[in-house]
Coordinates of C-alpha atoms and ligand atoms in Angstrom, one line a residue:
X1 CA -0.5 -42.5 53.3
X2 CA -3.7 -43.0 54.7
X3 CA -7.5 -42.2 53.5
X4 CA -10.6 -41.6 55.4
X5 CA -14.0 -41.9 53.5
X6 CA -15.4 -39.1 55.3
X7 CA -18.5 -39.3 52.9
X8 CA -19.0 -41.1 49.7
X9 CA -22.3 -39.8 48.7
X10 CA -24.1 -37.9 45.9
X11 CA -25.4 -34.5 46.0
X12 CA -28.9 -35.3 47.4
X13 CA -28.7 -38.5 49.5
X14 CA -30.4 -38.2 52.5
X15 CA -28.4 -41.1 54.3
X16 CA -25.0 -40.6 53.2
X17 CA -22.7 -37.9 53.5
X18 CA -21.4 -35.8 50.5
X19 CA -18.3 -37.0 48.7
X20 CA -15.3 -35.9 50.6
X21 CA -12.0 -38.1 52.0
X22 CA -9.5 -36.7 54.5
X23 CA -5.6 -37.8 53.2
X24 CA -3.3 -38.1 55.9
X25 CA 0.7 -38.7 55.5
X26 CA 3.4 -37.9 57.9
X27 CA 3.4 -34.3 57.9
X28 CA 0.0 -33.3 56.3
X29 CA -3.8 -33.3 56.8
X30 CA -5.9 -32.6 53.4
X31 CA -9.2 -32.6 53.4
X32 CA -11.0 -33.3 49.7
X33 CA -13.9 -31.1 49.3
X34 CA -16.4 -30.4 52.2
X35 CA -20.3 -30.1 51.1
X36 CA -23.0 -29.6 52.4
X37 CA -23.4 -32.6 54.6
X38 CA -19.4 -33.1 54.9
X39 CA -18.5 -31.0 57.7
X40 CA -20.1 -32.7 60.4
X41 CA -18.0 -36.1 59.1
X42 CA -14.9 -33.8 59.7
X43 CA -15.8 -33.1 63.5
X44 CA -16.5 -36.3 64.4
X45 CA -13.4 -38.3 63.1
X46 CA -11.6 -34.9 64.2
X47 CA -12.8 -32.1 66.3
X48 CA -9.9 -30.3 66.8
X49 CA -10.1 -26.8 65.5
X50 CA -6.5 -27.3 64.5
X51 CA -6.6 -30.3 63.1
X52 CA -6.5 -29.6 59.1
X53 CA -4.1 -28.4 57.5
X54 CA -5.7 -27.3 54.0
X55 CA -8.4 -28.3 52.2
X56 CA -9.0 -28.6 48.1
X57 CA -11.9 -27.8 46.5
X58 CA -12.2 -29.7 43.2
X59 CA -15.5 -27.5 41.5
X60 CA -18.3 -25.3 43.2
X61 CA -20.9 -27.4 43.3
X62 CA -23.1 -26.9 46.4
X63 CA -22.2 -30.9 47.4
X64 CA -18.4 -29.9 47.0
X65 CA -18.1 -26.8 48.9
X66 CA -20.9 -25.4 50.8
X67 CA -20.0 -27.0 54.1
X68 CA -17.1 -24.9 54.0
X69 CA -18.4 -21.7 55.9
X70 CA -19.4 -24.4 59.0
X71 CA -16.3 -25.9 58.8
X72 CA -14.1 -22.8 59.3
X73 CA -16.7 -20.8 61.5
X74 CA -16.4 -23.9 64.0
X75 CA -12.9 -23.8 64.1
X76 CA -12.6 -20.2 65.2
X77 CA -15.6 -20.5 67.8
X78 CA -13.6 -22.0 70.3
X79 CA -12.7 -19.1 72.2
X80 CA -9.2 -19.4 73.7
X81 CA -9.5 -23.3 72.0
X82 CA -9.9 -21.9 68.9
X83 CA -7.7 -22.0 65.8
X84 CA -4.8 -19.4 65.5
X85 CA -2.5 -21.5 62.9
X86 CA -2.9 -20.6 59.3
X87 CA -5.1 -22.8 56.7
X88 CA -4.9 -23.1 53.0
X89 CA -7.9 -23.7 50.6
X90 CA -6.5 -24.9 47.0
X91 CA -8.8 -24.5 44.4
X92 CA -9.1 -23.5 40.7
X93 CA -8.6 -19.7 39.3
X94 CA -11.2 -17.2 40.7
X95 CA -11.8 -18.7 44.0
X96 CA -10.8 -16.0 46.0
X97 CA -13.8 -14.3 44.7
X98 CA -15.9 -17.1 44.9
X99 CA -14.9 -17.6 48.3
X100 CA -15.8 -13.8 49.7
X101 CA -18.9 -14.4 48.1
X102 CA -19.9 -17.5 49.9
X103 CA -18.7 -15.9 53.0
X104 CA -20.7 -13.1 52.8
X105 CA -24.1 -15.2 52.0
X106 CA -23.3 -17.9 54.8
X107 CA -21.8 -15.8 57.9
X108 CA -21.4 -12.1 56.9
X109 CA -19.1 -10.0 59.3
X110 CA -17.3 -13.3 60.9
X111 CA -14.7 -14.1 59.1
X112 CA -12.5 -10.3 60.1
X113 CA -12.9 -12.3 63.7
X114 CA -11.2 -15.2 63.2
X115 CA -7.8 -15.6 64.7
X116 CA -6.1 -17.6 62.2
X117 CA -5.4 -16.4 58.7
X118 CA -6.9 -18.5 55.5
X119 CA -4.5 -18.7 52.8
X120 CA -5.6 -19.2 49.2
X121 CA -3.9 -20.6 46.4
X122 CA -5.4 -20.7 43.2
X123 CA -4.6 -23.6 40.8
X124 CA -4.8 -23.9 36.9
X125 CA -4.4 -27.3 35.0
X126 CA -1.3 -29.4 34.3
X127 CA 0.2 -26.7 37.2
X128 CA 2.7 -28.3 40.2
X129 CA 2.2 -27.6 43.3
X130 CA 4.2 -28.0 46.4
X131 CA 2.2 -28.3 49.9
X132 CA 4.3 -29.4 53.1
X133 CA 5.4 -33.1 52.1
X134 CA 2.5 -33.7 49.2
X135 CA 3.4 -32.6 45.8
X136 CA 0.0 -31.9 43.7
X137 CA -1.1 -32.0 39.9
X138 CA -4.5 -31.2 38.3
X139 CA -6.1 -32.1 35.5
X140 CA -10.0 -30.6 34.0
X141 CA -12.7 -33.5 33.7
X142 CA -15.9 -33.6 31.6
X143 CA -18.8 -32.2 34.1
X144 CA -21.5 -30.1 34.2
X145 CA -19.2 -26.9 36.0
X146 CA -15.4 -26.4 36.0
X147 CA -14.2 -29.4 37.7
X148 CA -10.3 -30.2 38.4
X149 CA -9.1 -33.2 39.6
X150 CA -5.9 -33.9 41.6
X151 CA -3.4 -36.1 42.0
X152 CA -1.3 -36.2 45.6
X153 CA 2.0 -37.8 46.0
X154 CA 3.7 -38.0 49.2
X155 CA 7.1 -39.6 46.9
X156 CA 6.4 -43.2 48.0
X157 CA 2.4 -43.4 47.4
X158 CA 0.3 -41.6 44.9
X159 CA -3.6 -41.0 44.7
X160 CA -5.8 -39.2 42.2
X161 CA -9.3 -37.7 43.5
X162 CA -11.1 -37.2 40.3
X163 CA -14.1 -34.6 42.1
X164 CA -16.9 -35.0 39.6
X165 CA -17.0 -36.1 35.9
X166 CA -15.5 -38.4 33.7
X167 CA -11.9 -38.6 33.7
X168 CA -10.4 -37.3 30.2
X169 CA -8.0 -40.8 28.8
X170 CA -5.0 -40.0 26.8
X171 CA -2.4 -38.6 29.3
X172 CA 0.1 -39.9 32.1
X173 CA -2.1 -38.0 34.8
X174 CA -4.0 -41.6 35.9
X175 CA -1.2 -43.8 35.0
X176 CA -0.4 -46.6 37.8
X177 CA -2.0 -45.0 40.6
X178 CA -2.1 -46.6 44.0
X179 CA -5.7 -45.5 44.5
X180 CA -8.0 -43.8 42.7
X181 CA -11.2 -42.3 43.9
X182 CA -13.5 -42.0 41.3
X183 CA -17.0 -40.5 40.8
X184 CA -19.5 -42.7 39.6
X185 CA -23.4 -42.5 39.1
X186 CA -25.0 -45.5 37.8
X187 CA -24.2 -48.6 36.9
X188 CA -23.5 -49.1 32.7
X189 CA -25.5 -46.4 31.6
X190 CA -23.5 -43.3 30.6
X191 CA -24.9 -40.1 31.3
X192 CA -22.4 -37.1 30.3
X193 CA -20.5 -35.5 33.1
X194 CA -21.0 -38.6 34.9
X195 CA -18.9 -41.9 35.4
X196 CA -20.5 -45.4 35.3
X197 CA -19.5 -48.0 37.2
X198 CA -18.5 -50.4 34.2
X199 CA -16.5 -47.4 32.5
X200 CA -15.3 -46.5 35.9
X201 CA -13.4 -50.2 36.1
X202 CA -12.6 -50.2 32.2
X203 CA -10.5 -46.7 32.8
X204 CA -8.6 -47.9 35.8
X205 CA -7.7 -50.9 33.6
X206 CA -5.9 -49.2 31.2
X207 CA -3.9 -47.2 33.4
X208 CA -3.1 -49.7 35.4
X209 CA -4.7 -48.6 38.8
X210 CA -3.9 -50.7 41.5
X211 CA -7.1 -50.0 43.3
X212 CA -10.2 -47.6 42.6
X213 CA -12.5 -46.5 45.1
X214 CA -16.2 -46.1 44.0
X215 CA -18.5 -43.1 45.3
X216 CA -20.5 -40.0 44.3
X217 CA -23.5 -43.6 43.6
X218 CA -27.0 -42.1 42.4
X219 CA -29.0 -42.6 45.9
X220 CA -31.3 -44.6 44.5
X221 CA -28.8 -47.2 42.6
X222 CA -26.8 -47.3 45.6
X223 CA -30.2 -48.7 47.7
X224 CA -32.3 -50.6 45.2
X225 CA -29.6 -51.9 43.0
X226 CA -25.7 -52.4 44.3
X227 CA -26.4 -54.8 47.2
X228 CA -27.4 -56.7 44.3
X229 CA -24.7 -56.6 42.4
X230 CA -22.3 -55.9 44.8
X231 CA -20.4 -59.4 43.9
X232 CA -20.4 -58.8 40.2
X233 CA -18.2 -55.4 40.5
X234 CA -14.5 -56.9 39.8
X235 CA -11.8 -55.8 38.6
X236 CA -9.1 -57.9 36.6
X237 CA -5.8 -56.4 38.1
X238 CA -7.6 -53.5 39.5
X239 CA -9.0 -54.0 43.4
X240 CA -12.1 -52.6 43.9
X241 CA -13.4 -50.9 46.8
X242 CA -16.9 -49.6 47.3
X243 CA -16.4 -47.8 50.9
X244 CA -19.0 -46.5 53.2
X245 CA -19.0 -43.5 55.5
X246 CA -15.7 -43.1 57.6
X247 CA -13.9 -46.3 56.2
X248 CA -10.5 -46.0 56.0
X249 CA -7.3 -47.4 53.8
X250 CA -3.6 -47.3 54.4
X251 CA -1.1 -47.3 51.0
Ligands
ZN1 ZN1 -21.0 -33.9 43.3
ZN2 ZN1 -20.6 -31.5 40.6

C-alpha cells in the first residue's frame, strides 16, 4: 500500500494544503477528504479525470470537503477527455443530502451534465464495508461536528485516518496499525476536539502503532515552534513521521 500526503495542513494555513492523503493499493485509488485547498494537490500528483476511484469524507468541515465540487467539476470538463467511469463518495449518514446541497451552492445546474455517475454510500459506525480490494471500518471521534474515522485494509497492510478529533481509547479499532494518520493541533496542550502531539505519541503507544503520521499542526506551531522541537518528537516503538506536502510512504 502506498500513501501520498497530498496536504497535511490545518483549516486556515495559508502555506499548506488542507489535510487530505491519496491511498493507493493494487486495484484501488482512495482519496481522504478533499478541502478547500486539496483539490489542486489532487491534479498535480494526478490529472487524469479518471484517475480516482472514490473518495471518503470523514466530517463536513469546510477544510474536509469543500474542494469537492472542483474536484468533480474538473473531471467532467474534459470534453471527450472527460470522466465517463463511475465514482463513489463514502461518507457518514445524510450525506446524500448534504451533498445536493453543496452542489447546488458551488455549481448549480452542472452536475445533470456530467457523464459519469457519482455513487454514494452512506456509512454508520462500527459498520464493514467492502470497496474493490480495501475492506473499511469506522469509528466516531471527539470533535467539534460528526467526525468518523476509518480504518483501510488491503489484507496484508492496514491504516487508520482518524479525520479530526481525538481518537476515543478502549477498543480494537487502533490496535497494531501499520500507520496511522493522526490529527494534531498543538504541542502538549489539550484543547477538546483536538489531538496534541504528546497525547498523539502516548495513544499510538498503547496500541501498538508501528508508525503515526502527524498533521492537521496549528499554522502557527507548525512555523514558530516544530523546527524547534522537531528532534524531541520520538516515539519508543512507535516511528514517527511529520510529512510535508506530497510526501509519500510505501507499507
Ligand atoms: Zn480539519
Ligand atoms: Zn473539523
Amino acid at each position: 500500500m502506498k500513501i501520498i500526503f497530498l496536504g497535511i495542513g490545518e483549516a486556515f494555513d495559508e502555506n499548506i494544503p488542507n489535510n487530505s492523503h491519496l491511498i493507493i493499493t493494487e486495484k484501488t485509488k482512495l482519496l481522504l477528504d478533499c478541502g478547500m485547498t486539496a483539490a489542486p494537490q489532487v491534479w498535480k500528483f494526478n490529472p487524469a479525470p479518471s484517475f480516482l476511484d472514490a473518495v471518503y469524507i470523514s466530517h463536513w468541515h469546510a477544510d474536509h470537503y469543500f474542494g469537492l465540487p472542483g474536484l468533480l467539476l474538473r473531471m467532467w470538463e474534459g470534453g471527450k477527455a472527460g470522466r465517463t467511469r463511475p465514482l463513489t463518495i463514502i461518507s457518514r449518514e445524510g450525506f446524500k443530502e448534504q451533498f445536493k446541497k453543496l452542489m447546488q451552492l458551488a455549481y448549480a445546474g452542472f452536475q445533470e451534465k456530467f457523464k459519469y455517475e457519482i455513487k454514494i454510500i452512506e456509512v454508520k459506525e462500527g459498520e464493514e464495508l467492502e470497496f474493490q480490494d480495501l475492506k473499511l471500518s469506522f469509528q466516531k471521534t471527539v470533535h467539534s461536528g460528526e467526525n468518523l474515522a476509518i480504518k483501510i485494509t488491503d489484507g496484508k497492510k492496514t491504516i487508520t485516518y482518524n479525520g479530526d478529533g481525538s481518537p476515543i481509547s478502549g477498543t480494537d479499532f487502533y490496535k497494531n496499525l501499520d500507520l496511522l494518520i493522526l490529527e494534531t493541533y498543538l504541542y502538549d496542550k489539550e484543547i477538546i476536539g483536538h489531538s496534541s502531539v504528546v497525547s498523539a505519541i502516548k495513544f499510538a503507544e498503547n496500541n501498538n502503532v508501528k508508525c503515526l503520521a502527524l498533521t492537521h499542526m496549528n499554522r502557527d506551531f507548525r512555523k514558530n515552534e516544530l523546527p524547534k522541537i522537531r528532534d524531541k518528537i520520538k516515539g519508543g516503538k512507535v516511528k514517527i513521521i511529520i510529512p510535508e506536502p506530497m510526501d509519500e510512504y510505501n507499507i
